PDB file of C-alpha atoms in Angstrom:
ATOM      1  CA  UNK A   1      -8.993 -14.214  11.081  1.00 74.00           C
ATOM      2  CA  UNK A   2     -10.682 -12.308   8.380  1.00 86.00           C
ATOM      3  CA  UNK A   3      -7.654 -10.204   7.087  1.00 89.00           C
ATOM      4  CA  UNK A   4     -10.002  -8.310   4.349  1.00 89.00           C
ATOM      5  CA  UNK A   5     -11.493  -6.102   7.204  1.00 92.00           C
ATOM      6  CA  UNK A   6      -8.220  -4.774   7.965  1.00 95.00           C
ATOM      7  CA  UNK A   7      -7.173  -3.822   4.650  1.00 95.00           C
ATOM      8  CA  UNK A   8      -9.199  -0.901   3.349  1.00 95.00           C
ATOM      9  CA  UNK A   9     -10.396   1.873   0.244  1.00 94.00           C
ATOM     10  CA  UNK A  10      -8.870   5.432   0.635  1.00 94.00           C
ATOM     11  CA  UNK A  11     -11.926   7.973  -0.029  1.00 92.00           C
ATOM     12  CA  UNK A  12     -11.280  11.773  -0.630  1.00 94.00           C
ATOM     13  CA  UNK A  13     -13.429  14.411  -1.909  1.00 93.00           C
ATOM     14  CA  UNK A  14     -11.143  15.123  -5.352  1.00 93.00           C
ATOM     15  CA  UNK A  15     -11.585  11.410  -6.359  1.00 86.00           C
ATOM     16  CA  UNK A  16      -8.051  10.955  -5.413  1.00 84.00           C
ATOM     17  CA  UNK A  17      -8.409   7.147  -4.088  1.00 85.00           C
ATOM     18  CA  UNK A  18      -6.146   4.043  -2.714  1.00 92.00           C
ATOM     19  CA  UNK A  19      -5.720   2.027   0.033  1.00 95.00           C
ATOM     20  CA  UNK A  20      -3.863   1.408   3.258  1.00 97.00           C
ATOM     21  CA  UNK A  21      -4.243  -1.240   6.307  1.00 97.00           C
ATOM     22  CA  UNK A  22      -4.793  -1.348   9.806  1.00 97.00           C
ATOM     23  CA  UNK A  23      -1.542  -3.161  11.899  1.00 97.00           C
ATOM     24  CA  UNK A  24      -2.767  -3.091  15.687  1.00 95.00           C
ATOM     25  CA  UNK A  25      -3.956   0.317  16.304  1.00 96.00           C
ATOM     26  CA  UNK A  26      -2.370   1.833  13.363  1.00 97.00           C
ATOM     27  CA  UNK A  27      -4.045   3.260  10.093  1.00 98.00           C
ATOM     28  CA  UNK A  28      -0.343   2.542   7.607  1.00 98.00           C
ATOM     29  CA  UNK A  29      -1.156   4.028   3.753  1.00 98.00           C
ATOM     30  CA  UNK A  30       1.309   5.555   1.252  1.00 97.00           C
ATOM     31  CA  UNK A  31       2.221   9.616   2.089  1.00 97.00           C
ATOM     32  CA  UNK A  32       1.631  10.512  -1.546  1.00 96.00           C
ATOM     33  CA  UNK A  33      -1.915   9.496  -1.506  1.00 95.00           C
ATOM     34  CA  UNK A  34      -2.918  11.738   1.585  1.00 97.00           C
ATOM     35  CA  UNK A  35      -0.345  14.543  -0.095  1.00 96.00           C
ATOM     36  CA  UNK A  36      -2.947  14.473  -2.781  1.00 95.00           C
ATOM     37  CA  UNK A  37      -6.124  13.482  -1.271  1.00 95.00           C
ATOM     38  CA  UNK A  38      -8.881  16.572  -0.620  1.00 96.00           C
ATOM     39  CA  UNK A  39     -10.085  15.225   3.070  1.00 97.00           C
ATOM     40  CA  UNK A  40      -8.860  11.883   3.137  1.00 97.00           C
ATOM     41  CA  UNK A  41     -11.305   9.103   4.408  1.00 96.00           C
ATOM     42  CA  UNK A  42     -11.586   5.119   5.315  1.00 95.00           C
ATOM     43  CA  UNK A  43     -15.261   3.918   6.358  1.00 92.00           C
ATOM     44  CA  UNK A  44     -14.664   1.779   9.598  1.00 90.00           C
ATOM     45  CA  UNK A  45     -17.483  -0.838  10.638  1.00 87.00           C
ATOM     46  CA  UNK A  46     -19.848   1.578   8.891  1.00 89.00           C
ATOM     47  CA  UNK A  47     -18.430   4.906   9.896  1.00 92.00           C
ATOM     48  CA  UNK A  48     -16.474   7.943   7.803  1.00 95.00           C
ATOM     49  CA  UNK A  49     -13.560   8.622   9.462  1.00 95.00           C
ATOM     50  CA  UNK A  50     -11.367  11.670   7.929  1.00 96.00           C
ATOM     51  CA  UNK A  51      -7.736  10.744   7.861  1.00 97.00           C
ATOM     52  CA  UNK A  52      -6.103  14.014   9.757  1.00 95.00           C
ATOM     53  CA  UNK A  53      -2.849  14.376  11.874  1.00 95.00           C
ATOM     54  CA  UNK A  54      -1.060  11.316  10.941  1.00 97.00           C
ATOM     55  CA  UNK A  55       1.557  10.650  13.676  1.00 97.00           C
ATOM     56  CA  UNK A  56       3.932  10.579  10.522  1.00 97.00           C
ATOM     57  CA  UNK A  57       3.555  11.668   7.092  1.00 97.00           C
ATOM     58  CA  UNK A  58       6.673  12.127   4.058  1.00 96.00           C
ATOM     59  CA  UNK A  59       6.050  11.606   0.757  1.00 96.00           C
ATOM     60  CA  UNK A  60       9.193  10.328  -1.725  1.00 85.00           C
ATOM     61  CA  UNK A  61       9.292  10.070  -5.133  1.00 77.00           C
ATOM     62  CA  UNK A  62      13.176   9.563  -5.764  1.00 81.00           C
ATOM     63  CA  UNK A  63      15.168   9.006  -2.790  1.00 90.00           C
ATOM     64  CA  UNK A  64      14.807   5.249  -1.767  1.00 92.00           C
ATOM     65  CA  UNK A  65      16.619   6.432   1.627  1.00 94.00           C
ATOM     66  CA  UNK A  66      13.363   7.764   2.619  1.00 96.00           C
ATOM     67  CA  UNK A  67      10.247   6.770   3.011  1.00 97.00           C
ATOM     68  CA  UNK A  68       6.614   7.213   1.205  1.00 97.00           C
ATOM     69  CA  UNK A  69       4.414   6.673   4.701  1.00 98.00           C
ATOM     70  CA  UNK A  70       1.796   8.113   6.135  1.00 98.00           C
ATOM     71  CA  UNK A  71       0.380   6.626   9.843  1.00 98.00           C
ATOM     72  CA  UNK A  72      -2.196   7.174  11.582  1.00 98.00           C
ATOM     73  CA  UNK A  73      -3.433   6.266  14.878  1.00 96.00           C
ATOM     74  CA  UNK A  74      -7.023   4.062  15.769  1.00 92.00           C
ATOM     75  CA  UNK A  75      -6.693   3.850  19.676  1.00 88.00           C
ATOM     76  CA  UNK A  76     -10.185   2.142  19.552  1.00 88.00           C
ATOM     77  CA  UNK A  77      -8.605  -0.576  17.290  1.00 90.00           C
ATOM     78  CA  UNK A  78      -6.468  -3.518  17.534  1.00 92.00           C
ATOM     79  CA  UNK A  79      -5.990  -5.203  14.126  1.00 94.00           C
ATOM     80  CA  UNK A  80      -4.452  -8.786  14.033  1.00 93.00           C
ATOM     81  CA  UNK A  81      -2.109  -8.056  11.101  1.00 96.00           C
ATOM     82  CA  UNK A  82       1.063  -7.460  12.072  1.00 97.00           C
ATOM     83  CA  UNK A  83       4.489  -6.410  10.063  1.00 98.00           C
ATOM     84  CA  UNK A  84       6.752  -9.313   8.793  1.00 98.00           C
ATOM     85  CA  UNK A  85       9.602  -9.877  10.926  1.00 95.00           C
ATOM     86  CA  UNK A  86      11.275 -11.629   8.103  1.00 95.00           C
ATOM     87  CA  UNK A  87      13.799 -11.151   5.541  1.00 95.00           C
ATOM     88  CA  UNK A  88      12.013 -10.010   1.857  1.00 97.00           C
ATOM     89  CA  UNK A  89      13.970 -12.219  -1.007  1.00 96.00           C
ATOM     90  CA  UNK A  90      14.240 -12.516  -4.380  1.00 97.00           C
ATOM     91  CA  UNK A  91      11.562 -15.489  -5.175  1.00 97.00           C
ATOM     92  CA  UNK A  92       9.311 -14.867  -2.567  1.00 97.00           C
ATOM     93  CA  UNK A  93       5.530 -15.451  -3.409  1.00 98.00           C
ATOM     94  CA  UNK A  94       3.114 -12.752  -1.823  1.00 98.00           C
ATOM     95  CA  UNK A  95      -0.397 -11.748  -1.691  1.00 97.00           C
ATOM     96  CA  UNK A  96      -1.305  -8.384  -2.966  1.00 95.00           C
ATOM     97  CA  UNK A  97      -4.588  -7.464  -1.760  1.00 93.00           C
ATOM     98  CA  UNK A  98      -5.780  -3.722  -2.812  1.00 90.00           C
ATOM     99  CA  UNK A  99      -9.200  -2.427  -4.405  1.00 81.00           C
ATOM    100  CA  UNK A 100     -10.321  -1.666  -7.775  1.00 73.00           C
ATOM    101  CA  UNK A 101     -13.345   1.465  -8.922  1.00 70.00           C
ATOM    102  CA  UNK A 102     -15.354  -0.722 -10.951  1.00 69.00           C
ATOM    103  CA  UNK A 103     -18.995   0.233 -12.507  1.00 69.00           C
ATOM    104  CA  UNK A 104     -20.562  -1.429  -9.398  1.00 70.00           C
ATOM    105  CA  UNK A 105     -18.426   0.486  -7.205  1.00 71.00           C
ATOM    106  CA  UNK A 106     -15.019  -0.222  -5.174  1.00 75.00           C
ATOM    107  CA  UNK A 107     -14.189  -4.356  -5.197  1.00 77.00           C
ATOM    108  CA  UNK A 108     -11.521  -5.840  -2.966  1.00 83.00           C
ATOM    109  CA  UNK A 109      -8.819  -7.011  -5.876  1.00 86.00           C
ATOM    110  CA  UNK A 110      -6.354  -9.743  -5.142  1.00 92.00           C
ATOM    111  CA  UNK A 111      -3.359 -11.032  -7.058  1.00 94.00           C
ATOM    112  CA  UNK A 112      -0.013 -12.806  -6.333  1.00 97.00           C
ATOM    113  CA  UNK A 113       3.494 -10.997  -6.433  1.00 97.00           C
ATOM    114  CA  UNK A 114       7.115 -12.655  -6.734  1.00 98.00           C
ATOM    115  CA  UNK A 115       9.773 -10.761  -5.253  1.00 98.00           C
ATOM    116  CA  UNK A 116      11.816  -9.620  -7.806  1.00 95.00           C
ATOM    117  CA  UNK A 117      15.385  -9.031  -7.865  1.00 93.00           C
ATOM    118  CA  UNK A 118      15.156  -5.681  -7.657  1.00 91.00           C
ATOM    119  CA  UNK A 119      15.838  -3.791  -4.204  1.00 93.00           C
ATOM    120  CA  UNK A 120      16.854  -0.682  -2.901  1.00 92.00           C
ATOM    121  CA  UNK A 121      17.112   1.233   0.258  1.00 95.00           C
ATOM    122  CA  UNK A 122      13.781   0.710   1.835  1.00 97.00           C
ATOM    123  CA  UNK A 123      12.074  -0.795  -1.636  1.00 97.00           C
ATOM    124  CA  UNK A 124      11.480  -4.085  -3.112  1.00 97.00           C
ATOM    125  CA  UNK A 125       9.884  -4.829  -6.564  1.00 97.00           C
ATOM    126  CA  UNK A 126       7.780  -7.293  -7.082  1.00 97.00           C
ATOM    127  CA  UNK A 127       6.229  -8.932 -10.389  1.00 96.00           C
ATOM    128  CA  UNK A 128       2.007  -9.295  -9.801  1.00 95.00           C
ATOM    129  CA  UNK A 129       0.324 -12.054 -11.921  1.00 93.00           C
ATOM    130  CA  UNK A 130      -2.224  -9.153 -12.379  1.00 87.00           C
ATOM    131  CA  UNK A 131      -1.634  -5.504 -13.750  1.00 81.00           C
ATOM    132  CA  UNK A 132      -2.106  -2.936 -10.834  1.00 80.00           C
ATOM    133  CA  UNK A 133      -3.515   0.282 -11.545  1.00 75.00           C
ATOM    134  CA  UNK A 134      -3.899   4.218 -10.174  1.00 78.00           C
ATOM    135  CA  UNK A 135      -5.577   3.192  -6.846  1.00 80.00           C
ATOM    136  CA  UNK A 136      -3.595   0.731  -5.192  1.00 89.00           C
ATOM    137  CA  UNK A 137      -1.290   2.355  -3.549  1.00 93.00           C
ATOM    138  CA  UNK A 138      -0.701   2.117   0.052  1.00 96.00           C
ATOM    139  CA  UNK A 139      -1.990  -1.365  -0.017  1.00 96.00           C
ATOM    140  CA  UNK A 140      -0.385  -4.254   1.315  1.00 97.00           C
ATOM    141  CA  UNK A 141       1.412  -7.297   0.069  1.00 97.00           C
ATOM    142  CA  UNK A 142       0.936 -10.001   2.299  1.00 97.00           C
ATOM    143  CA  UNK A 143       2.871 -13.312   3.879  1.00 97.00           C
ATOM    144  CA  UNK A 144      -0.063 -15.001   5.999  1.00 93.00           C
ATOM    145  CA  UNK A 145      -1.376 -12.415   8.067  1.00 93.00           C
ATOM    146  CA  UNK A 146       1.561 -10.482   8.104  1.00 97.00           C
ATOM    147  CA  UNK A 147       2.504  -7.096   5.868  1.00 98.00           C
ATOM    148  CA  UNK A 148       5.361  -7.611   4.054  1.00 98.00           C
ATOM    149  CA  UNK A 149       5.160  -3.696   2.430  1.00 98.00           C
ATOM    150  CA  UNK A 150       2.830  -1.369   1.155  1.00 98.00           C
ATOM    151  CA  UNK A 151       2.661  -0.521  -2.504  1.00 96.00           C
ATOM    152  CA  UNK A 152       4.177   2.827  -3.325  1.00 95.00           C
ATOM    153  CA  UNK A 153       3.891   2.895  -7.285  1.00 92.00           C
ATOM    154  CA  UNK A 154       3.369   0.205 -10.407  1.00 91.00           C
ATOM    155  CA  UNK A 155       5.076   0.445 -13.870  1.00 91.00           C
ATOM    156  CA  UNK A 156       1.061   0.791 -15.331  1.00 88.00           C
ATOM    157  CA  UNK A 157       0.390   4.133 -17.313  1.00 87.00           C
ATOM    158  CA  UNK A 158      -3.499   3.108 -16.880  1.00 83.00           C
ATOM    159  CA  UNK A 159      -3.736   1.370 -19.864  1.00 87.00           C
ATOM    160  CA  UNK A 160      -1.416  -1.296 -19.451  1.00 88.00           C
ATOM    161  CA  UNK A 161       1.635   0.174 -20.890  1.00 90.00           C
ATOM    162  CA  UNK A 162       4.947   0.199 -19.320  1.00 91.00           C
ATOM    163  CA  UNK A 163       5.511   3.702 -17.625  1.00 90.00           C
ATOM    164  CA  UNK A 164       9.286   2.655 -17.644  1.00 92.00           C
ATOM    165  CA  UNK A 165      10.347   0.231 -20.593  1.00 93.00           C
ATOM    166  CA  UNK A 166      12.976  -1.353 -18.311  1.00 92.00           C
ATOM    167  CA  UNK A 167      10.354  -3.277 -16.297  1.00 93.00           C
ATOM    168  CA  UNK A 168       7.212  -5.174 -17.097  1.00 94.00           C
ATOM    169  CA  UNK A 169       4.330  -3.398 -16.931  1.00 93.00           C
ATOM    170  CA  UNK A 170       3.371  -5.714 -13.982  1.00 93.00           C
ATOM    171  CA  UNK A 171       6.168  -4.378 -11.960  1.00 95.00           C
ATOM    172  CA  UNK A 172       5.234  -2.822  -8.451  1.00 95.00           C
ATOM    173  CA  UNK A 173       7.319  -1.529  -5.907  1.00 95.00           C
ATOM    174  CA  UNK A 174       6.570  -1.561  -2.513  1.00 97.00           C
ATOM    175  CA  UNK A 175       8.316   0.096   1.436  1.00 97.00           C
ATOM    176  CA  UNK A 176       9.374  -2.734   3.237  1.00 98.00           C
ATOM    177  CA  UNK A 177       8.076  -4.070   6.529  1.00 98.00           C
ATOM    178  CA  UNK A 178      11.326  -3.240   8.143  1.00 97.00           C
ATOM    179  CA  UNK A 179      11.355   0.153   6.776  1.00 97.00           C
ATOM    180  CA  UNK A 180       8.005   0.839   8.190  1.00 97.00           C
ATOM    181  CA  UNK A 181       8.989  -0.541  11.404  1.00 97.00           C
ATOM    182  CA  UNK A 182      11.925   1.464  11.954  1.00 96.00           C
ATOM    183  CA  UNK A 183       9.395   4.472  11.543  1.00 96.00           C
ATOM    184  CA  UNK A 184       7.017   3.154  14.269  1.00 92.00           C
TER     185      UNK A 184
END
């Protein structure tokens, strides 16, 4: 299975970008992105598709009770990735597979991420063996072919400073699978 073609580039007309991933017949991103996205888009086999009525959309910024999800559904679609059934622990290694705006244009980025002690609610941190910047979020981090959680924010000011000097600056934290599953 060719996992990359499920796991996509957020467009939007205010250059407000990220990512997000297709789990069976679901489009699963982070709600702050479309919050601040001017007509939202993912090109599909070749095709613009605006990202409107999401079958469930909250953003979050503080309250790790709820969630920072936005879904949408792709009836004509059927992804193989699935959500991870599993329990997330401290240790864990990862995949963390999101894009990157480069001068040639957008480039799938991949990095590892250890599950780091910290967890709360519906979050997890996790420590990437890359710095992740403005335009990952809503992407997935990865056990096989299944999403472990979607990346909600980094601890990266853009220019590799630590926006909070209590974690590394290659601190992430992501919505769990479960979290996401008890939405669906």
């Amino acid at each position: 299975m060719n996992k990359y073609k499920y796991i996509l580039p957020i467009g939007s007309t205010n250059y407000v970008d990220g990512c997000g991933c297709l789990i069976g017949n679901l489009f699963i991103t982070a709600g702050h992105i479309i919050s601040m996205a001017e007509k939202p888009f993912i090109l599909l086999q070749g095709e613009k598709i605006y990202l409107e009525n999401p079958l469930y959309f909250e953003v979050n910024n503080k309250d790790y009770t709820r969630y920072d999800l936005a879904i949408f559904p792709f009836p004509s679609v059927n992804s193989e990735l699935s959500l991870f059934e599993g329990e997330i622990k401290q240790g864990m290694r990862l995949s963390s597979v999101s894009f990157k705006e480069e001068m040639c244009g957008t480039v799938l980025f991949e990095c590892n991420a250890i599950v780091d002690k910290f967890s709360l609610g519906n979050y997890f941190g996790a420590i990437t063996d890359k710095n992740l910047k403005e335009g990952s979020s809503g992407s997935p981090v990865l056990v096989g072919n299944e999403v472990a959680g979607i990346l909600i924010y980094g601890n990266n000011d853009g220019f590799d400073n630590p926006c909070d000097k209590n974690f590394p600056v290659n601190f992430c934290c992501f919505l769990s699978s479960k979290s996401i599953k008890k939405v669906i």
